[in-house]
Short mmCIF file of C-alpha atoms in Angstrom, two decimals:
data_model
loop_
_atom_site.label_atom_id
_atom_site.label_comp_id
_atom_site.label_asym_id
_atom_site.label_seq_id
_atom_site.Cartn_x
_atom_site.Cartn_y
_atom_site.Cartn_z
CA MET Q 548 -34.76 18.55 -83.51
CA LYS Q 549 -33.98 15.22 -85.21
CA GLU Q 550 -30.17 15.89 -85.07
CA GLU Q 551 -30.41 16.65 -81.23
CA THR Q 552 -31.82 13.50 -80.60
CA LYS Q 553 -29.21 11.80 -82.50
CA ASN Q 554 -26.24 13.08 -80.70
CA THR Q 555 -28.02 12.63 -77.10
CA VAL Q 556 -26.22 9.81 -75.69
CA ILE Q 557 -27.89 9.84 -72.21
CA ASN Q 558 -31.59 10.63 -71.62
CA ILE Q 559 -33.33 10.46 -68.67
CA GLN Q 560 -36.83 11.43 -67.87
CA ASP Q 561 -39.00 11.72 -65.05
CA LEU Q 562 -36.42 9.36 -63.00
CA HIS Q 563 -38.20 8.11 -59.56
CA LYS Q 564 -36.26 6.60 -57.00
CA GLY Q 565 -36.93 5.81 -53.11
CA PHE Q 566 -35.61 3.65 -50.39
CA GLY Q 567 -38.80 2.92 -48.45
CA GLU Q 568 -40.26 6.38 -47.14
CA ASN Q 569 -37.20 8.21 -48.26
CA LYS Q 570 -37.72 9.35 -51.83
CA VAL Q 571 -34.33 10.21 -53.48
CA LEU Q 572 -34.96 11.13 -56.84
CA ASN Q 573 -38.52 13.01 -57.65
CA GLY Q 574 -38.87 13.11 -61.57
CA PHE Q 575 -35.20 13.79 -62.71
CA ASN Q 576 -34.24 14.74 -66.10
CA LEU Q 577 -30.99 14.79 -68.02
CA GLN Q 578 -29.87 14.73 -71.44
CA LEU Q 579 -26.23 14.08 -72.10
CA LEU Q 580 -24.92 15.42 -75.51
CA GLU Q 581 -22.08 13.41 -77.61
CA GLY Q 582 -18.81 14.81 -76.86
CA GLU Q 583 -20.02 17.06 -73.59
CA ASN Q 584 -18.88 17.39 -69.98
CA LEU Q 585 -22.00 17.81 -68.06
CA VAL Q 586 -21.26 18.67 -64.58
CA LEU Q 587 -24.21 17.56 -61.94
CA MET Q 588 -23.73 19.23 -58.42
CA GLY Q 589 -26.28 18.26 -55.16
CA LYS Q 590 -25.84 18.16 -51.71
CA SER Q 591 -24.85 14.95 -49.90
CA GLY Q 592 -27.80 12.19 -50.02
CA SER Q 593 -29.30 14.23 -52.94
CA GLY Q 594 -29.26 11.15 -55.05
CA LYS Q 595 -26.39 11.90 -57.43
CA SER Q 596 -24.99 8.66 -56.77
CA VAL Q 597 -28.31 6.86 -57.02
CA MET Q 598 -28.98 8.32 -60.38
CA ILE Q 599 -25.94 7.33 -61.78
CA LYS Q 600 -26.22 3.74 -60.33
CA CYS Q 601 -29.57 3.44 -62.19
CA LEU Q 602 -27.46 4.76 -65.26
CA VAL Q 603 -25.39 1.63 -65.42
CA GLY Q 604 -27.72 -0.88 -64.12
CA LEU Q 605 -26.76 -1.01 -60.83
CA MET Q 606 -29.81 0.18 -59.62
CA GLU Q 607 -33.55 -0.17 -60.77
CA PRO Q 608 -35.35 2.85 -60.66
CA ASP Q 609 -38.98 3.00 -59.54
CA SER Q 610 -40.18 4.66 -62.53
CA GLY Q 611 -39.15 7.00 -65.35
CA LYS Q 612 -36.99 6.32 -68.73
CA VAL Q 613 -33.43 5.55 -68.80
CA GLU Q 614 -31.69 5.25 -72.13
CA VAL Q 615 -28.10 5.19 -72.58
CA LEU Q 616 -26.89 5.08 -76.13
CA GLY Q 617 -30.51 5.04 -77.57
CA ARG Q 618 -30.95 1.88 -75.31
CA GLU Q 619 -33.81 1.70 -72.69
CA ILE Q 620 -31.86 0.09 -69.41
CA SER Q 621 -34.58 -1.41 -67.82
CA THR Q 622 -35.71 -3.59 -70.63
CA MET Q 623 -32.22 -5.05 -71.47
CA LYS Q 624 -31.20 -8.55 -70.50
CA ARG Q 625 -28.10 -9.12 -68.36
CA GLN Q 626 -25.89 -9.90 -71.40
CA GLU Q 627 -27.24 -6.81 -73.46
CA LEU Q 628 -26.38 -4.89 -70.29
CA ASP Q 629 -22.87 -6.51 -70.20
CA GLU Q 630 -22.01 -5.52 -73.91
CA LEU Q 631 -23.39 -2.02 -73.57
CA ARG Q 632 -21.03 -1.46 -70.36
CA ALA Q 633 -18.13 -2.06 -72.76
CA ASP Q 634 -19.17 1.40 -74.41
CA ILE Q 635 -19.09 3.08 -70.48
CA GLY Q 636 -16.39 3.77 -68.40
CA PHE Q 637 -16.67 4.62 -64.71
CA LEU Q 638 -14.58 6.28 -62.17
CA PHE Q 639 -15.86 5.00 -58.94
CA GLN Q 640 -15.37 7.58 -55.80
CA GLY Q 641 -12.67 5.59 -54.07
CA SER Q 642 -11.07 4.34 -57.05
CA ALA Q 643 -12.51 0.86 -56.35
CA LEU Q 644 -9.33 -0.57 -57.50
CA TYR Q 645 -9.14 -4.82 -57.33
CA ASP Q 646 -6.72 -4.93 -54.15
CA SER Q 647 -5.95 -8.54 -54.61
CA MET Q 648 -4.76 -7.99 -58.16
CA THR Q 649 -1.79 -6.18 -59.56
CA VAL Q 650 -2.33 -2.76 -61.61
CA ARG Q 651 -2.01 -4.90 -64.80
CA GLU Q 652 -4.47 -7.58 -63.61
CA ASN Q 653 -6.83 -4.50 -62.74
CA LEU Q 654 -6.54 -3.17 -66.42
CA GLU Q 655 -6.54 -6.57 -67.84
CA PHE Q 656 -9.87 -7.26 -66.06
CA PRO Q 657 -12.30 -5.62 -68.20
CA LEU Q 658 -10.81 -6.44 -71.26
CA ARG Q 659 -10.75 -10.25 -70.51
CA ARG Q 660 -14.71 -9.59 -69.92
CA HIS Q 661 -15.20 -8.27 -73.72
CA THR Q 662 -13.24 -10.40 -75.89
CA HIS Q 663 -15.42 -9.48 -78.76
CA LYS Q 664 -14.28 -6.10 -78.51
CA PHE Q 665 -10.79 -6.46 -78.12
CA ASP Q 666 -8.06 -9.21 -79.32
CA LEU Q 667 -6.50 -10.60 -76.13
CA GLU Q 668 -3.36 -10.97 -77.78
CA ASN Q 669 -2.82 -7.08 -77.74
CA THR Q 670 -3.70 -6.86 -73.86
CA ASP Q 671 -0.26 -5.82 -72.84
CA GLU Q 672 -0.08 -2.64 -75.63
CA LEU Q 673 -3.71 -1.89 -74.33
CA VAL Q 674 -2.88 -1.64 -70.69
CA LEU Q 675 0.68 0.26 -71.17
CA GLU Q 676 -1.27 2.57 -73.75
CA ALA Q 677 -3.92 3.26 -70.92
CA LEU Q 678 -0.95 3.79 -68.07
CA ASN Q 679 0.76 6.12 -70.39
CA ASN Q 680 -2.47 8.15 -70.55
CA VAL Q 681 -2.36 8.61 -67.22
CA GLY Q 682 1.21 8.88 -66.91
CA LEU Q 683 2.17 5.68 -64.69
CA PRO Q 684 3.72 2.97 -66.88
CA HIS Q 685 5.82 2.25 -64.09
CA THR Q 686 3.25 1.18 -61.93
CA ILE Q 687 2.40 -1.94 -63.98
CA ASN Q 688 3.45 -4.59 -61.39
CA MET Q 689 2.63 -2.86 -58.52
CA MET Q 690 -0.36 -3.23 -56.04
CA PRO Q 691 -3.14 -0.78 -55.39
CA ALA Q 692 -2.11 -0.64 -51.67
CA GLU Q 693 1.63 0.52 -52.82
CA LEU Q 694 -0.02 3.48 -54.53
CA SER Q 695 -0.86 6.86 -53.18
CA GLY Q 696 -4.41 8.01 -53.35
CA GLY Q 697 -3.48 9.96 -56.35
CA MET Q 698 -1.77 7.58 -58.20
CA GLN Q 699 -4.92 4.91 -57.36
CA ARG Q 700 -7.34 7.35 -58.92
CA ARG Q 701 -5.26 7.86 -62.13
CA VAL Q 702 -4.90 4.23 -62.42
CA ALA Q 703 -8.54 3.78 -61.97
CA LEU Q 704 -8.94 6.17 -64.54
CA ALA Q 705 -6.79 4.10 -66.77
CA ARG Q 706 -9.09 1.25 -65.91
CA ALA Q 707 -11.99 3.29 -67.06
CA LEU Q 708 -10.60 4.28 -70.19
CA ILE Q 709 -9.30 0.86 -71.46
CA LEU Q 710 -12.19 -0.32 -73.38
CA LYS Q 711 -12.11 3.19 -75.19
CA PRO Q 712 -15.55 4.07 -73.88
CA LYS Q 713 -18.04 6.52 -75.50
CA ILE Q 714 -19.17 7.66 -72.12
CA ILE Q 715 -17.57 8.32 -68.90
CA PHE Q 716 -19.00 8.71 -65.60
CA TYR Q 717 -16.94 10.47 -62.71
CA ASP Q 718 -18.20 9.64 -59.36
CA GLU Q 719 -16.51 13.01 -57.20
CA PRO Q 720 -13.35 12.36 -59.00
CA THR Q 721 -11.25 14.66 -56.99
CA THR Q 722 -12.62 13.87 -53.35
CA GLY Q 723 -10.16 12.98 -50.90
CA LEU Q 724 -7.40 14.44 -52.87
CA ASP Q 725 -4.95 17.32 -52.11
CA PRO Q 726 -5.50 20.59 -54.35
CA ILE Q 727 -2.62 19.69 -56.77
CA THR Q 728 -3.23 16.21 -57.07
CA ALA Q 729 -6.90 17.01 -57.75
CA LYS Q 730 -6.06 19.70 -60.54
CA GLU Q 731 -3.65 17.00 -62.16
CA ILE Q 732 -6.65 14.57 -61.93
CA ILE Q 733 -8.89 17.54 -63.73
CA LEU Q 734 -6.54 18.03 -66.55
CA LEU Q 735 -5.95 14.54 -67.20
CA MET Q 736 -9.91 14.26 -67.55
CA LEU Q 737 -9.87 17.30 -69.78
CA ASP Q 738 -6.78 15.34 -71.97
CA ILE Q 739 -8.72 11.99 -72.21
CA GLN Q 740 -11.96 14.31 -73.50
CA LYS Q 741 -9.84 15.66 -75.85
CA LYS Q 742 -8.35 12.56 -77.06
CA TYR Q 743 -11.18 10.11 -77.24
CA LYS Q 744 -13.91 12.62 -77.82
CA THR Q 745 -15.85 11.15 -75.06
CA SER Q 746 -18.92 11.98 -73.26
CA SER Q 747 -18.60 12.60 -69.65
CA LEU Q 748 -21.03 12.97 -66.81
CA ILE Q 749 -19.42 14.40 -63.80
CA ILE Q 750 -20.46 14.41 -60.22
CA THR Q 751 -18.85 16.68 -58.11
CA HIS Q 752 -18.93 19.05 -55.15
CA ASP Q 753 -15.82 20.72 -56.09
CA VAL Q 754 -16.62 24.38 -57.78
CA ASP Q 755 -13.13 24.32 -59.32
CA CYS Q 756 -13.58 21.04 -60.99
CA ALA Q 757 -16.66 22.19 -62.37
CA ARG Q 758 -15.56 25.67 -63.48
CA VAL Q 759 -12.49 24.03 -65.13
CA ILE Q 760 -14.56 20.84 -67.00
CA SER Q 761 -18.12 21.96 -67.23
CA ASN Q 762 -19.81 22.74 -70.62
CA ARG Q 763 -22.92 22.72 -68.73
CA MET Q 764 -24.03 22.20 -65.19
CA ILE Q 765 -27.38 20.66 -63.35
CA LEU Q 766 -27.97 21.05 -59.86
CA LEU Q 767 -29.86 18.53 -58.05
CA LEU Q 768 -32.27 19.39 -55.30
CA ASP Q 769 -34.79 17.62 -53.34
CA GLY Q 770 -34.41 14.99 -56.09
CA ILE Q 771 -35.42 17.26 -59.08
CA ASN Q 772 -33.27 19.45 -61.57
CA TYR Q 773 -33.11 22.70 -59.36
CA ALA Q 774 -31.33 24.84 -62.15
CA GLU Q 775 -29.24 24.45 -65.39
CA GLY Q 776 -26.97 26.16 -67.13
CA SER Q 777 -23.41 26.81 -67.60
CA PHE Q 778 -20.98 27.30 -64.65
CA GLU Q 779 -20.95 31.25 -65.50
CA GLU Q 780 -24.89 31.41 -65.42
CA LEU Q 781 -25.33 29.36 -62.22
CA SER Q 782 -22.29 31.14 -60.68
CA ALA Q 783 -23.74 34.32 -61.35
CA SER Q 784 -27.48 33.38 -60.05
CA LYS Q 785 -29.19 35.63 -57.30
CA ASP Q 786 -30.99 32.51 -56.06
CA PRO Q 787 -29.82 31.59 -52.29
CA LYS Q 788 -30.06 27.93 -53.02
CA VAL Q 789 -27.98 28.09 -55.81
CA MET Q 790 -25.53 30.72 -54.49
CA ALA Q 791 -25.15 27.91 -51.49
CA PHE Q 792 -23.17 25.39 -54.25
CA PHE Q 793 -20.81 28.40 -55.15
CA LYS Q 794 -19.75 29.35 -51.81
CA MET D 586 -42.43 -7.36 -21.66
CA ASP D 587 -39.26 -5.67 -23.15
CA GLY D 588 -37.54 -9.05 -23.06
CA ASN D 589 -40.07 -10.94 -24.71
CA TYR D 590 -40.53 -8.45 -27.47
CA SER D 591 -36.42 -8.41 -27.99
CA PHE D 592 -36.57 -12.35 -28.05
CA ARG D 593 -39.40 -12.31 -30.72
CA LYS D 594 -37.44 -9.54 -32.96
CA ASN D 595 -34.04 -11.77 -32.73
CA LEU D 596 -35.97 -14.89 -33.63
CA SER D 597 -37.97 -13.10 -36.65
CA ALA D 598 -34.23 -11.79 -37.62
CA PHE D 599 -32.92 -15.13 -37.00
CA PHE D 600 -35.64 -16.99 -39.56
CA ILE D 601 -35.35 -14.15 -42.01
CA GLU D 602 -31.79 -14.73 -42.24
CA ILE D 603 -32.09 -18.27 -42.46
CA GLY D 604 -34.42 -17.62 -45.54
CA GLU D 605 -32.14 -15.14 -47.22
CA LEU D 606 -29.50 -17.71 -46.68
CA THR D 607 -31.54 -20.17 -48.48
CA GLY D 608 -32.03 -17.60 -51.47
CA PHE D 609 -28.37 -17.15 -51.52
CA ALA D 610 -27.63 -20.83 -51.87
CA GLY D 611 -30.44 -21.40 -54.43
CA ARG D 612 -28.76 -18.42 -56.74
CA PHE D 613 -25.37 -20.44 -56.12
CA PHE D 614 -26.88 -23.34 -57.81
CA GLN D 615 -28.54 -21.39 -60.58
CA GLU D 616 -25.45 -19.67 -61.76
CA LEU D 617 -23.33 -22.67 -61.00
CA PHE D 618 -24.38 -24.23 -64.08
CA SER D 619 -24.84 -21.29 -66.29
CA ARG D 620 -22.01 -19.87 -68.92
CA PRO D 621 -19.29 -18.17 -68.58
CA PHE D 622 -17.59 -20.62 -66.04
CA GLU D 623 -14.92 -18.87 -64.24
CA PHE D 624 -12.35 -21.52 -64.30
CA ARG D 625 -9.34 -19.56 -63.49
CA GLU D 626 -10.74 -17.92 -60.56
CA PHE D 627 -11.93 -21.04 -59.12
CA LEU D 628 -8.28 -22.57 -59.48
CA ARG D 629 -7.09 -19.45 -57.83
CA GLN D 630 -9.13 -19.53 -55.07
CA SER D 631 -8.44 -23.30 -54.73
CA TYR D 632 -4.83 -23.07 -54.45
CA ASN D 633 -5.21 -19.87 -52.20
CA MET D 634 -7.21 -22.01 -49.86
CA GLY D 635 -5.43 -25.23 -50.07
CA ASN D 636 -1.90 -24.17 -50.05
CA LYS D 637 -2.22 -21.39 -47.64
CA SER D 638 -3.98 -23.49 -45.16
CA MET D 639 -1.81 -26.69 -45.34
CA LEU D 640 0.65 -25.42 -42.53
CA LEU D 641 -2.26 -24.63 -40.16
CA VAL D 642 -4.31 -28.00 -40.77
CA GLY D 643 -0.89 -29.91 -40.63
CA VAL D 644 0.10 -28.53 -37.11
CA THR D 645 -3.23 -28.81 -35.83
CA GLY D 646 -3.66 -32.50 -36.91
CA PHE D 647 -0.32 -33.44 -35.50
CA ILE D 648 -0.96 -31.66 -32.33
CA LEU D 649 -4.61 -33.41 -32.27
CA GLY D 650 -3.32 -37.20 -32.64
CA LEU D 651 -0.44 -36.54 -30.17
CA VAL D 652 -2.49 -35.10 -27.58
CA PHE D 653 -5.27 -37.34 -28.13
CA THR D 654 -3.06 -40.25 -27.69
CA LEU D 655 -1.32 -39.07 -24.86
CA GLN D 656 -4.27 -38.24 -22.78
CA SER D 657 -5.94 -41.35 -23.77
CA ARG D 658 -2.76 -43.85 -23.24
CA PRO D 659 -3.17 -43.92 -19.23
CA THR D 660 -6.79 -44.96 -19.06
CA LEU D 661 -6.13 -47.64 -21.80
CA MET D 662 -3.24 -48.86 -20.02
CA GLU D 663 -5.33 -48.97 -16.69
CA PHE D 664 -7.87 -51.58 -18.64
CA GLY D 665 -4.96 -53.32 -20.18
CA ALA D 666 -6.19 -52.27 -23.50
CA VAL D 667 -3.33 -50.22 -24.94
CA SER D 668 -2.83 -52.58 -27.90
CA TRP D 669 -6.20 -50.98 -29.19
CA MET D 670 -4.62 -47.57 -29.24
CA PRO D 671 -4.30 -47.13 -33.10
CA SER D 672 -7.90 -48.71 -33.50
CA MET D 673 -9.88 -46.18 -31.01
CA ILE D 674 -7.35 -43.12 -32.36
CA SER D 675 -8.27 -43.83 -35.95
CA ILE D 676 -11.66 -44.30 -35.68
CA SER D 677 -12.26 -41.48 -33.51
CA ILE D 678 -10.11 -39.21 -35.94
CA VAL D 679 -11.50 -40.41 -38.88
CA ARG D 680 -15.18 -40.61 -38.43
CA GLU D 681 -15.43 -37.40 -35.90
CA ILE D 682 -12.48 -35.37 -34.34
CA GLY D 683 -10.66 -34.94 -37.25
CA PRO D 684 -13.30 -33.53 -39.62
CA VAL D 685 -15.06 -31.43 -36.94
CA VAL D 686 -11.69 -30.04 -35.48
CA ILE D 687 -10.31 -28.82 -38.97
CA ALA D 688 -13.56 -27.74 -40.38
CA LEU D 689 -13.80 -25.51 -37.18
CA ILE D 690 -10.36 -24.61 -37.80
CA LEU D 691 -10.91 -23.76 -41.32
CA ALA D 692 -14.13 -21.64 -40.79
CA GLY D 693 -12.21 -19.28 -38.66
CA ARG D 694 -9.44 -19.02 -41.40
CA ILE D 695 -11.38 -19.54 -44.70
CA GLY D 696 -14.75 -18.39 -43.75
CA SER D 697 -13.99 -15.43 -41.79
CA GLY D 698 -11.19 -14.38 -44.55
CA ILE D 699 -13.91 -14.66 -47.38
CA GLY D 700 -16.37 -12.68 -45.27
CA ALA D 701 -14.07 -9.99 -44.52
CA GLU D 702 -12.62 -9.93 -48.18
CA LEU D 703 -15.70 -9.64 -49.79
CA GLY D 704 -17.26 -7.04 -47.38
CA SER D 705 -14.56 -4.80 -47.96
CA MET D 706 -14.94 -5.41 -51.48
CA LYS D 707 -18.26 -4.46 -51.33
CA VAL D 708 -17.80 -0.95 -49.12
CA THR D 709 -15.13 -0.04 -51.57
CA GLU D 710 -17.61 -0.46 -54.29
CA GLN D 711 -15.22 -3.02 -55.97
CA ILE D 712 -17.96 -5.17 -56.77
CA ASP D 713 -20.02 -2.44 -58.32
CA ALA D 714 -16.79 -1.84 -60.37
CA MET D 715 -16.87 -5.74 -61.48
CA GLU D 716 -20.43 -5.47 -62.27
CA VAL D 717 -19.79 -2.17 -64.47
CA SER D 718 -16.97 -4.12 -66.19
CA GLY D 719 -19.46 -6.45 -67.41
CA THR D 720 -18.85 -9.31 -64.90
CA ASN D 721 -21.35 -11.09 -63.01
CA PRO D 722 -19.89 -10.63 -59.54
CA PHE D 723 -21.89 -13.35 -57.88
CA LYS D 724 -20.54 -15.82 -60.43
CA PHE D 725 -17.00 -14.61 -60.14
CA LEU D 726 -16.58 -14.02 -56.45
CA VAL D 727 -19.49 -16.22 -54.85
CA VAL D 728 -19.50 -19.49 -57.11
CA THR D 729 -15.92 -19.75 -57.50
CA ARG D 730 -15.19 -19.29 -53.58
CA ILE D 731 -18.18 -21.92 -52.47
CA LEU D 732 -16.80 -24.35 -55.16
CA ALA D 733 -13.50 -24.23 -54.01
CA THR D 734 -14.15 -24.45 -50.56
CA THR D 735 -16.47 -27.50 -51.20
CA LEU D 736 -13.84 -29.30 -52.71
CA MET D 737 -10.66 -28.16 -50.73
CA ILE D 738 -11.96 -28.78 -47.03
CA PRO D 739 -12.34 -32.78 -47.87
CA ILE D 740 -8.70 -32.65 -49.16
CA LEU D 741 -7.55 -30.82 -46.20
CA VAL D 742 -9.57 -32.69 -43.76
CA ILE D 743 -8.06 -36.08 -45.26
CA LEU D 744 -4.48 -34.45 -44.97
CA GLY D 745 -5.03 -33.37 -41.48
CA ASP D 746 -6.42 -36.97 -40.49
CA PHE D 747 -3.59 -38.40 -41.70
CA ILE D 748 -1.16 -36.08 -39.81
CA ALA D 749 -2.89 -36.45 -36.84
CA LEU D 750 -2.40 -40.33 -37.24
CA LEU D 751 1.22 -39.61 -37.74
CA GLY D 752 1.31 -37.83 -34.43
CA SER D 753 -0.68 -40.74 -32.74
CA ALA D 754 1.89 -42.92 -34.46
CA LEU D 755 4.75 -40.93 -32.81
CA VAL D 756 3.73 -41.17 -29.44
CA GLU D 757 3.14 -44.90 -29.69
CA ASN D 758 6.49 -45.27 -30.99
CA LEU D 759 8.29 -43.24 -28.14
CA LYS D 760 6.08 -44.29 -25.34
CA GLY D 761 4.81 -48.16 -26.44
CA ASN D 762 7.95 -48.95 -28.65
CA VAL D 763 5.28 -49.77 -31.31
CA SER D 764 6.60 -49.41 -34.95
CA PHE D 765 5.32 -47.15 -37.31
CA THR D 766 4.48 -50.02 -39.93
CA LEU D 767 2.68 -52.22 -36.95
CA TYR D 768 0.78 -48.68 -35.92
CA PHE D 769 -0.78 -48.19 -39.52
CA ASN D 770 -1.24 -51.74 -40.25
CA GLN D 771 -3.51 -51.88 -37.49
CA VAL D 772 -5.37 -48.67 -38.48
CA PHE D 773 -5.74 -49.91 -42.02
CA ASN D 774 -7.24 -53.13 -40.58
CA THR D 775 -9.61 -51.45 -38.23
CA LEU D 776 -11.03 -48.58 -40.63
CA GLU D 777 -13.60 -49.82 -42.99
CA PHE D 778 -15.57 -48.26 -45.70
CA SER D 779 -18.29 -47.30 -43.17
CA ASP D 780 -15.97 -45.21 -41.24
CA LEU D 781 -14.31 -43.51 -44.04
CA PHE D 782 -17.22 -42.86 -46.80
CA PRO D 783 -19.68 -41.29 -44.80
CA ALA D 784 -16.74 -38.93 -42.87
CA THR D 785 -15.56 -37.83 -46.14
CA ILE D 786 -19.03 -37.01 -47.54
CA LYS D 787 -19.62 -34.61 -44.82
CA THR D 788 -16.88 -32.91 -45.10
CA PHE D 789 -18.05 -31.64 -48.67
CA PHE D 790 -21.09 -30.29 -46.48
CA PHE D 791 -19.04 -28.65 -44.25
CA GLY D 792 -16.76 -27.16 -47.22
CA PHE D 793 -19.80 -25.72 -48.75
CA ALA D 794 -21.35 -24.26 -45.46
CA ILE D 795 -17.95 -22.34 -44.73
CA GLY D 796 -18.10 -21.14 -48.18
CA LEU D 797 -21.97 -20.27 -48.36
CA VAL D 798 -21.55 -18.66 -44.99
CA GLY D 799 -18.53 -16.58 -45.47
CA CYS D 800 -20.22 -15.30 -48.83
CA PHE D 801 -23.35 -14.65 -47.62
CA LYS D 802 -22.10 -12.46 -44.59
CA GLY D 803 -19.47 -10.82 -46.71
CA TYR D 804 -21.54 -9.95 -49.89
CA ASN D 805 -24.14 -8.56 -47.90
CA SER D 806 -22.39 -6.78 -45.26
CA LYS D 807 -23.25 -3.19 -44.57
CA LYS D 808 -21.54 -0.07 -45.27
CA GLY D 809 -18.61 0.69 -43.28
CA THR D 810 -15.61 -0.85 -41.89
CA ALA D 811 -17.63 -2.26 -38.86
CA GLY D 812 -19.54 -3.81 -41.14
CA VAL D 813 -16.70 -5.55 -42.61
CA GLY D 814 -15.62 -6.57 -39.01
CA LYS D 815 -19.25 -8.03 -38.19
CA ALA D 816 -19.30 -9.82 -41.50
CA SER D 817 -16.27 -11.52 -40.63
CA ASN D 818 -16.65 -12.42 -37.30
CA SER D 819 -20.57 -13.36 -37.90
CA ALA D 820 -19.43 -15.59 -40.90
CA VAL D 821 -17.21 -17.64 -38.12
CA VAL D 822 -19.97 -17.93 -35.58
CA PHE D 823 -23.00 -18.96 -38.09
CA THR D 824 -20.68 -21.34 -39.89
CA SER D 825 -19.34 -22.94 -36.40
CA MET D 826 -22.77 -23.34 -35.42
CA LEU D 827 -24.07 -25.01 -38.98
CA LEU D 828 -21.30 -27.23 -38.72
CA PHE D 829 -22.49 -28.81 -35.66
CA ILE D 830 -25.97 -28.92 -36.98
CA ILE D 831 -24.57 -30.62 -40.12
CA ASP D 832 -22.40 -33.11 -38.15
CA PHE D 833 -25.40 -34.07 -36.01
CA ILE D 834 -27.72 -34.68 -39.18
CA ALA D 835 -24.81 -36.76 -40.91
CA VAL D 836 -24.05 -38.68 -37.80
CA PHE D 837 -28.04 -39.57 -37.68
CA ILE D 838 -27.99 -40.35 -41.24
CA THR D 839 -24.98 -42.45 -41.24
CA ASP D 840 -26.39 -44.39 -38.09
CA ILE D 841 -29.44 -45.58 -39.98
CA PHE D 842 -27.33 -46.77 -42.94
CA TYR D 843 -24.58 -48.09 -41.09
CA PRO D 844 -26.00 -48.88 -37.54
#
């Protein structure tokens, strides 16, 4: 029991979040273990993105406990939260690259914010290492608008990785990509997980993505964990609500 | 009945927005004096706003001076007062027309640009990405931009005023055979501290208003591309109205100190 607590990198208990009358999360629970790839599936508007935003302090929950790397998010001061964020990588759904900056500047941006963790003299080395990880070193001086959707997603992944985070959040990593590029991104995510031993929380609708990448899955329905288990267990379920996710 | 309800609703929305804008301005001052200072971004914004607006300000100023002089000339000639042209033009341009017209032009260029840029950053989650990177997006995006407009608009207005006077001097040189030296001698003999000081001070407020409203509209834009367009558009409309209100207050205060 003690060892399990030690290996838990994210611990969410009884999370509630609503917007006026619309209650999005109604007592959601989640534990992400070290080195694990946990996939969270749910219908659009089921609160997946809201939950992930509560995890990084972009939204404040109405009630419940949100612990990341053993630290309670809601009690942290801004500076403490910023320091914690150096250990978290976030791949946004639409890549969210800063379009007024080059690829190099996009990747340097988090480094310049966390000078306590990195020596700024080595930024070139770190930027190139991150771009090599995603197979795009030649794009270093390009603007995001010059890149295809798949390349933007890879650069965003490189940016999420540059601080060598302990946890990575993927918000719909394959949405909007063609099947071949989506597969490339999934394989890249697996490579990264193996190389850096990161723990990953993946929000996706993509069943193929979930099948390849997940160690464990949670189905989010009506703001609660409706079902939990491995891909094989859940895909074999006879529950019509669970089956609907795998059709 | 419906019209009355709609009017009350719009009025209430207007005052709510004014309240939110005031809160936004309060947050600006709070963040302005807290570390870290985003000096590099401030310089980048100042350069972008200043350098990229110079041509627009130059052309606008030149045509303003040119047209104003051409239009005033026949009337002054009728009264035999054409020799007063440099004095009249310089006072009008430096005190009122230059600052207001150039600020309005810049509200269109810079204010709408800020509204659209921040709005699209919000919609595409770039602001969230910045926050997750350990950056305070308000400080990085808003404080630097408001500070840059507050400092750059006065410089651009001074430049525009000078070019407007050059345009006016050119007309006088071609039509009235007045040398540039004589024209500017008369201009500098006419202008006093009481003309320059209040006019320059109010341009700082113009700059602040342009940056504040542009950032406020962009930072609070609703999701979707329509929201970005609306943010950009309403930034210009709201700023233009605010510029006239500031101008009215500035003229009123100036009149108290320099009657």
